[in-house]
Coordinates of C-alpha atoms and ligand atoms in Angstrom, one line a residue:
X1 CA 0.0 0.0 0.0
X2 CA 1.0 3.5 -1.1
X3 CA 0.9 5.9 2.0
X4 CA 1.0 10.3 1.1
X5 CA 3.0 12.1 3.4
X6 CA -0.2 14.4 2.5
X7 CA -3.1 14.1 0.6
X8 CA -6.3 16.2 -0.2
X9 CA -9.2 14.3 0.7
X10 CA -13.1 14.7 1.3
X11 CA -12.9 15.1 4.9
X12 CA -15.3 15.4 6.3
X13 CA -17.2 13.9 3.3
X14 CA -18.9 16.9 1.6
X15 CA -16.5 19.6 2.2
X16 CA -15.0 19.2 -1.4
X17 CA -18.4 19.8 -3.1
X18 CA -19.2 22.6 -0.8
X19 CA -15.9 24.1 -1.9
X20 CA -16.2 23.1 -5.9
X21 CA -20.0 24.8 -5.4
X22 CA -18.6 27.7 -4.0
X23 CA -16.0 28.1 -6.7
X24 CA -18.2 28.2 -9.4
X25 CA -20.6 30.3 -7.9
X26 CA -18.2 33.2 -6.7
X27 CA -16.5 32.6 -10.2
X28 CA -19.3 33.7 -11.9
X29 CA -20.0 36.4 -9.7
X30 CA -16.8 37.8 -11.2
X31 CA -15.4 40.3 -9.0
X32 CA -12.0 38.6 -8.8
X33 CA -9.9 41.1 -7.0
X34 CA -11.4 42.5 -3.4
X35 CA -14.7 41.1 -3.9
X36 CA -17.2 41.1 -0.9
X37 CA -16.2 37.0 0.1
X38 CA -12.4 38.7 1.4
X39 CA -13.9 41.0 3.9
X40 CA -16.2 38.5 4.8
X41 CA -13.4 35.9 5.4
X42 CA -11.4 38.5 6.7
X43 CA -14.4 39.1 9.2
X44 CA -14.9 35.7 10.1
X45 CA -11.1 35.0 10.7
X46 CA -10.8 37.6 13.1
X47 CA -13.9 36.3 14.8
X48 CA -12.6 32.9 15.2
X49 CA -9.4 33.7 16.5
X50 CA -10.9 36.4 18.6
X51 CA -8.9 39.3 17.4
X52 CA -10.1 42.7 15.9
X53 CA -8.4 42.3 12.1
X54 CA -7.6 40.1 9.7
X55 CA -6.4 41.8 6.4
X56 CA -6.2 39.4 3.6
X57 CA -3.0 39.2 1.2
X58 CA -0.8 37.2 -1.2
X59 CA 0.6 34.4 0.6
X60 CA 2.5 33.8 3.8
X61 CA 5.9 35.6 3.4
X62 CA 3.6 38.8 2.7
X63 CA 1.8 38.7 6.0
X64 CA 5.0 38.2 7.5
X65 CA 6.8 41.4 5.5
X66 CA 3.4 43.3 6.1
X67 CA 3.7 42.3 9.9
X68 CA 7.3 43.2 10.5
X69 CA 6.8 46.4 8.2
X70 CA 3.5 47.4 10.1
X71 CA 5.5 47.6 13.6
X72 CA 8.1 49.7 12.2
X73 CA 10.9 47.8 11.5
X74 CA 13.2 49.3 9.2
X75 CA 16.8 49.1 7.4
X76 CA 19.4 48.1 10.0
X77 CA 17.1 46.7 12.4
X78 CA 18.0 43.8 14.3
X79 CA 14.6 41.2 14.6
X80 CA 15.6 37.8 16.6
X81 CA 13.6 34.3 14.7
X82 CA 14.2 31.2 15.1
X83 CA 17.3 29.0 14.2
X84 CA 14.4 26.2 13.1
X85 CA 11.9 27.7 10.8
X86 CA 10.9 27.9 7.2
X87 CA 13.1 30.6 5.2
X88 CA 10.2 32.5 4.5
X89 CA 10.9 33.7 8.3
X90 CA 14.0 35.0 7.8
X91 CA 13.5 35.8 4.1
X92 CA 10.8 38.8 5.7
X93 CA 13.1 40.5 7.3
X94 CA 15.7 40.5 5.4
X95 CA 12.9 42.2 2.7
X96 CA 12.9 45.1 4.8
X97 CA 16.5 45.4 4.9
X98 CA 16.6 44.8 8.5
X99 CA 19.2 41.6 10.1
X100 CA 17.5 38.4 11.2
X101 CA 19.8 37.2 14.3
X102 CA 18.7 33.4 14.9
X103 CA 18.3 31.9 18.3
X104 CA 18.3 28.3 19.2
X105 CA 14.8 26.7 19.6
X106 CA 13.9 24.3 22.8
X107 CA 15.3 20.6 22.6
X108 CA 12.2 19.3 23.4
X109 CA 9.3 22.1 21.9
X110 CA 11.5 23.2 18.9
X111 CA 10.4 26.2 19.5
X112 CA 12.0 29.9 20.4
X113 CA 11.8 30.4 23.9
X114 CA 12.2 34.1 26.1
X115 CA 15.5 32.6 27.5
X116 CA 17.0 31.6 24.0
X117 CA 16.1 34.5 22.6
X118 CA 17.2 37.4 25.4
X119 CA 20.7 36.3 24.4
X120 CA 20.6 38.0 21.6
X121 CA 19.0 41.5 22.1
X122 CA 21.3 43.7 21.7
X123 CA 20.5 47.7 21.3
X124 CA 19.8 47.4 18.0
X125 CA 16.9 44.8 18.6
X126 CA 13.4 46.0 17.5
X127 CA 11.4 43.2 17.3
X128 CA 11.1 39.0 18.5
X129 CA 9.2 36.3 15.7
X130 CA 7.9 33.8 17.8
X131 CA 7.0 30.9 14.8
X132 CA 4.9 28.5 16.6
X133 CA 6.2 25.6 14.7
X134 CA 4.9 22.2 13.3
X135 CA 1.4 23.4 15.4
X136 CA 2.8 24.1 18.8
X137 CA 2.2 27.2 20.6
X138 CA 5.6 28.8 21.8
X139 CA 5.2 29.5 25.6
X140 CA 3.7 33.0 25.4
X141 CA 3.8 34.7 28.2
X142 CA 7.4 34.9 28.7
X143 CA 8.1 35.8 25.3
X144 CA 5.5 38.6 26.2
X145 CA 6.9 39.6 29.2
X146 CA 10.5 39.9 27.2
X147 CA 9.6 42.1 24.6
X148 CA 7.5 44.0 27.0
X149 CA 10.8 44.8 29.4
X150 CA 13.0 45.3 26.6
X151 CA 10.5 47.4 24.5
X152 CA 10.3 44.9 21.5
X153 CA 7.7 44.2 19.0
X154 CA 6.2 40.6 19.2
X155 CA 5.2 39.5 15.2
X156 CA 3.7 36.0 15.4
X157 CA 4.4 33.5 12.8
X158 CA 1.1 31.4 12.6
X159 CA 1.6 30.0 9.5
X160 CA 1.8 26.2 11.4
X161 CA -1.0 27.3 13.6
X162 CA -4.4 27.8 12.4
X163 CA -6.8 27.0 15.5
X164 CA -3.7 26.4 18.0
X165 CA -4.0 27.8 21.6
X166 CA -1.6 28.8 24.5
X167 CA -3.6 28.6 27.8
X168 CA -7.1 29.5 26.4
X169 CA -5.9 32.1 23.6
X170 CA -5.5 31.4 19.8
X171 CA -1.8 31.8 18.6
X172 CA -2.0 34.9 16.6
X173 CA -3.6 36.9 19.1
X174 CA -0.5 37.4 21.6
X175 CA 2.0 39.7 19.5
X176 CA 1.5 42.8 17.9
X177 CA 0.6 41.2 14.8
X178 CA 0.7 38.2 13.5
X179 CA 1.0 35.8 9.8
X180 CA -0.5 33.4 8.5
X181 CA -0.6 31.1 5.6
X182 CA -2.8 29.7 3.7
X183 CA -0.5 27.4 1.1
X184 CA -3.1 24.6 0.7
X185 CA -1.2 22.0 3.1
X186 CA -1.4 24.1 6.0
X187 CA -4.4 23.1 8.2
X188 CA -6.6 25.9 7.1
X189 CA -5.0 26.1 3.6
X190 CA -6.5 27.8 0.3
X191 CA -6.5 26.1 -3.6
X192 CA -3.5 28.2 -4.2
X193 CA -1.6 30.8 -2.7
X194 CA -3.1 33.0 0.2
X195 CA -2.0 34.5 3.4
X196 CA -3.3 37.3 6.4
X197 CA -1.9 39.4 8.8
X198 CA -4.1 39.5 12.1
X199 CA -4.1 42.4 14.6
X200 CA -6.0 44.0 17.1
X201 CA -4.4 47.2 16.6
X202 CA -6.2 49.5 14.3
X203 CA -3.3 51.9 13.2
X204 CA -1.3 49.0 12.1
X205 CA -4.4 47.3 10.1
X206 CA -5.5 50.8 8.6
X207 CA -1.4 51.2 7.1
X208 CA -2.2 46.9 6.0
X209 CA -5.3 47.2 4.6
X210 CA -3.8 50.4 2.7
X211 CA -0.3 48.7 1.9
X212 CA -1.4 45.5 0.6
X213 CA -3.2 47.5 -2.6
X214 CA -0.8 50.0 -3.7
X215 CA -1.4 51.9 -0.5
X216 CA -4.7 53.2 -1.3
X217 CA -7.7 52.7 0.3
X218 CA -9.8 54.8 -2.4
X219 CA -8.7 54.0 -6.1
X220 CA -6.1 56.3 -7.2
X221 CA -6.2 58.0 -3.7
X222 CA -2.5 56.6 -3.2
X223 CA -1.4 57.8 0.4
X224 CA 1.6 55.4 0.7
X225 CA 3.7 53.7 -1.6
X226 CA 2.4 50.0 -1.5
X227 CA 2.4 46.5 -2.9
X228 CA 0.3 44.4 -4.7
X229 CA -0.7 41.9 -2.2
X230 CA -4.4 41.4 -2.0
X231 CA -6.1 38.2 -0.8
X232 CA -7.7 36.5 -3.9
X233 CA -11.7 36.7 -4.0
X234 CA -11.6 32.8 -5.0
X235 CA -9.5 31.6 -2.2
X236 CA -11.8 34.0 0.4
X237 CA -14.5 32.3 -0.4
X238 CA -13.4 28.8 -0.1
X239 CA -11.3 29.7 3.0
X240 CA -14.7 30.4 4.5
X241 CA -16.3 27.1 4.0
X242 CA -12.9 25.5 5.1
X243 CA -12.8 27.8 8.4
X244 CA -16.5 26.4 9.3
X245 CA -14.8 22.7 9.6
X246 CA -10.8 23.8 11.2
X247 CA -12.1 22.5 14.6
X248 CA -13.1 19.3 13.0
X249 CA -9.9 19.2 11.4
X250 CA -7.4 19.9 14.1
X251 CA -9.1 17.6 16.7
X252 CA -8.7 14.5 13.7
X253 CA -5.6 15.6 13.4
X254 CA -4.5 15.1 17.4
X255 CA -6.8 12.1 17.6
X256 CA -4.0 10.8 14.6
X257 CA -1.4 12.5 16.6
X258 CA -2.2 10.2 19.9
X259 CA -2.4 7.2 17.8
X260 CA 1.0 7.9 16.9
X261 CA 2.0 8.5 20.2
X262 CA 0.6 5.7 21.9
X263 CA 1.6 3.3 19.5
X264 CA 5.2 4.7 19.1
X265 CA 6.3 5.0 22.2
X266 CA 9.2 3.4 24.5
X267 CA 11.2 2.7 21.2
X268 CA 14.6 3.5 22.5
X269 CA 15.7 5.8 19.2
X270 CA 12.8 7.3 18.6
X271 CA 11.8 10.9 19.7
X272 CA 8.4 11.7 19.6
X273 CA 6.8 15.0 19.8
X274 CA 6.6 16.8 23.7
X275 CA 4.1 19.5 24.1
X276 CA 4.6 21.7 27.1
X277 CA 2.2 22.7 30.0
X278 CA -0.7 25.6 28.3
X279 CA 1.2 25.0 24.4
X280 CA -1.7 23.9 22.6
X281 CA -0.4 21.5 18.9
X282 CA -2.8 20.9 16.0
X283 CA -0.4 18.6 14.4
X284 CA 0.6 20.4 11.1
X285 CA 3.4 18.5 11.5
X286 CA 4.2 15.0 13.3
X287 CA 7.7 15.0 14.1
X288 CA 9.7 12.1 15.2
X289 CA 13.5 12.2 16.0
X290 CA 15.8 9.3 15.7
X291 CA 19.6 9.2 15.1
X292 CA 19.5 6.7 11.8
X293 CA 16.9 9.3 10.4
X294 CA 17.9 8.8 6.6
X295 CA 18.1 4.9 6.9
X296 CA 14.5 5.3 8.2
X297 CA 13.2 7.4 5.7
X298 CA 14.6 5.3 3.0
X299 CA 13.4 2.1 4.6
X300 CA 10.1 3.9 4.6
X301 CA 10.3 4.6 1.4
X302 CA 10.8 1.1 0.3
X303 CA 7.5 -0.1 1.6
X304 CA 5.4 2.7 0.1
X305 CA 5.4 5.7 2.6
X306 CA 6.4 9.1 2.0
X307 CA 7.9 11.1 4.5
X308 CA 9.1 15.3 4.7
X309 CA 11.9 16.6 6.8
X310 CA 11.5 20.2 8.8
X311 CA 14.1 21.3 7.6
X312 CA 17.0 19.6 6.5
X313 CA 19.5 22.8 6.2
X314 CA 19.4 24.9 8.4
X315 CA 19.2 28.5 7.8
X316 CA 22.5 29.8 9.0
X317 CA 23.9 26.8 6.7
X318 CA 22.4 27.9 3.3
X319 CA 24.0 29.7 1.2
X320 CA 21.9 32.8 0.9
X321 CA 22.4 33.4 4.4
X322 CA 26.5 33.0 4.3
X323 CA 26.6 36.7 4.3
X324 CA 25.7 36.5 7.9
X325 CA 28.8 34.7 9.0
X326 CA 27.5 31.7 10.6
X327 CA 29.6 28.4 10.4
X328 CA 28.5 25.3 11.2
X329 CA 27.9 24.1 15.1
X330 CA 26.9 27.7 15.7
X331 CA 23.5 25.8 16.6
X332 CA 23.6 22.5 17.8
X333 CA 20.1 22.3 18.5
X334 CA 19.4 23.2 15.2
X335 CA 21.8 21.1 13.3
X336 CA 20.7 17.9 15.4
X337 CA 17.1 18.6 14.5
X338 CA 18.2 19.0 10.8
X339 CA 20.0 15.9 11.1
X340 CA 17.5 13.4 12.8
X341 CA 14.2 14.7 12.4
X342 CA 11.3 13.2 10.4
X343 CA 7.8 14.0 9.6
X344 CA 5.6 11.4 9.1
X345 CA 2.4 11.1 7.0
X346 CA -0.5 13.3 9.7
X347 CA -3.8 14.9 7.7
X348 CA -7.2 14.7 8.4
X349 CA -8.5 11.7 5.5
X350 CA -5.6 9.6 6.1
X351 CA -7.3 6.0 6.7
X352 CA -6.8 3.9 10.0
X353 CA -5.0 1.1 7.6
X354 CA -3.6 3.8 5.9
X355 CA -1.8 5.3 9.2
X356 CA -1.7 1.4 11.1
X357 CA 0.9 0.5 8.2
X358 CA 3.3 3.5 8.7
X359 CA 3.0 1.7 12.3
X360 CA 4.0 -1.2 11.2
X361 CA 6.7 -0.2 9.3
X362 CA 8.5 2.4 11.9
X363 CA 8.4 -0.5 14.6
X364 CA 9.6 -3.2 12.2
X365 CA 12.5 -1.0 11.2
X366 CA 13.3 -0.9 14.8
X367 CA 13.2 -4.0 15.7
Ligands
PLP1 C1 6.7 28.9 9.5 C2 6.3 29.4 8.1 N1 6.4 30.7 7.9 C3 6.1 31.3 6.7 C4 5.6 30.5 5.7 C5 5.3 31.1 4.4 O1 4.1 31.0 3.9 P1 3.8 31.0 2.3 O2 4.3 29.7 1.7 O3 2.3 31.1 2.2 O4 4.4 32.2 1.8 C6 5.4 29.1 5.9 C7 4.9 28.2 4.9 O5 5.1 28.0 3.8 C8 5.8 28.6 7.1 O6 5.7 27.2 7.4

């Protein structure tokens, strides 16, 4: 049996109609670019996560520019992210020509924490990206409680973390904004490229809503020089009818997530996934740890199953990012997760014989 690290599938049976209905109907309604569906998503978004804004745009390294730009971070800035994240974390603020100084995540969260990332500040810091990543909160309050004593802005990166909550508060509502993505394998995720930036404050979404088209908020009324980055009508509208079923999704996913768990555990090399106490996870990613990573992947891959790795170069080792001056061992944490971490097959769909034989296959290569 074949087994996707991820599929797209009818779950919960009717949602892809709903969505195909929905297509057609706004398709014909033909107002592509702005049209009333992205306020109302943007509306409904907010809602959810219980925050004042959402403002729709392109993708997720937009909300994340529009997020750090809205704050006020500027050329020469110093903004500490993550060791372990997507590039698109780091690519944002290098956009705005400010430094990304990367900070070791937790051992056992992989995710920033305040006393990681206080190392770093330095006069020159404006701003902290907390990326809640693979689904986990990062423990909030302290990296509140940091930026709040040193003056810092707190941008969120969400993109992992549609429907996540630290203690009983969505991730995305803690900073002073934060991004999202909506790349169609996140767990609220679009038919195509689509991202927002959520906020409570309403200076910073007036200078998003403004930014994101050409900085105007009445056609050829151009207060600000802006970008084209506008949430497409399209994916509004089927972002709404996925929104109504995240719940759904997320719990499926961390009932598949305790399978996992249950079933995977006390195998001596094998790290599975820790949460911490009040770090909610919604499973965008199931992450397992062993030492003969690449011999496990490739046995996997022998019997059918397709696996990802988060991420297997770090940042400070790519080569965009040699003009920063990192060198390997810089972050151990970082290179052992790059060297021994696996993500296994984790969506909402995924059949119980589907998920039972990955089972089988991860404790047989073990044994
Ligand atoms: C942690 C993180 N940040 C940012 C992004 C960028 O989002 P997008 O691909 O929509 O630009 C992603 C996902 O791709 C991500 O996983």
């Amino acid at each position: 049996m074949q087994v996707p690290y991820m599929a797209f599938r009818d779950w919960p049976a009717g949602i892809t109609q709903q969505v195909e209905q929905e297509v057609l109907r706004v398709m014909r309604e033909q107002q592509f670019i702005l049209g009333p569906e992205v306020k109302a998503f943007e509306d409904a978004f907010a809602k959810f996560l219980g925050a004042d804004f959402a403002i729709g745009v392109g993708n997720g390294f937009d909300a994340l520019v529009l997020a750090l730009k809205a704050v006020g971070i500027s050329p020469g800035d110093e903004v500490i992210v993550p060791a372990n994240t997507f590039i698109a974390t780091a690519n944002a603020v290098v956009h705005l020509g400010a430094v990304p100084v990367l900070a070791e995540p937790d051992i056992q969260t992989y995710n920033l924490t305040a006393a990681t990332a206080e190392k770093h500040i330095t006069p020159k810091t404006k701003a902290i990206v907390a990326v809640h990543l693979y689904g986990q909160t990062c423990e909030m309050e302290r990296l509140q409680g940091l930026c709040r004593s040193y003056s810092l802005k707190l941008v969120e990166d969400a993109a992992q973390a549609h429907g996540t909550k630290y203690k009983n508060q969505f991730a995305g509502t803690f900073g002073d904004a934060a991004a999202f993505s909506f790349y169609p394998t996140k767990n609220l995720g679009a038919l195509g490229d689509g991202g927002a930036v959520v906020t409570s404050n309403p200076e910073l979404a007036a200078f998003m809503y403004s930014y994101r088209n050409y900085g105007q908020q009445e056609k050829y009324h151009n207060e600000l020089i802006g970008v084209n980055s506008r949430l497409d009508t399209l994916q509004a509208a089927v972002l709404t009818i996925k929104l109504k079923y995240l719940h759904r999704q997320n719990q499926e996913r961390q009932r598949l997530a305790d399978v996992y768990l249950q079933e995977l555990q006390s195998i001596a090399d094998l790290t599975l996934p820790v949460t911490a106490d009040h770090c909610g996870h919604v499973y965008h990613i199931f992450n397992i740890r062993t030492s003969r990573r690449d011999e496990l992947k490739s046995y996997l891959q022998q019997q059918g199953i397709q696996t990802a790795i988060h991420y297997p170069i770090p940042i400070h080792l790519q080569l965009a990012y040699n003009y920063l001056n990192y060198k390997t061992s810089d972050f151990p944490v970082t290179e052992s997760l790059a060297d021994t971490c696996l993500s296994l097959p984790l969506f909402p769909g995924i059949t119980e014989a589907e998920q039972e034989q990955v089972i089988r296959c991860v404790k047989k290569f073990f044994i």
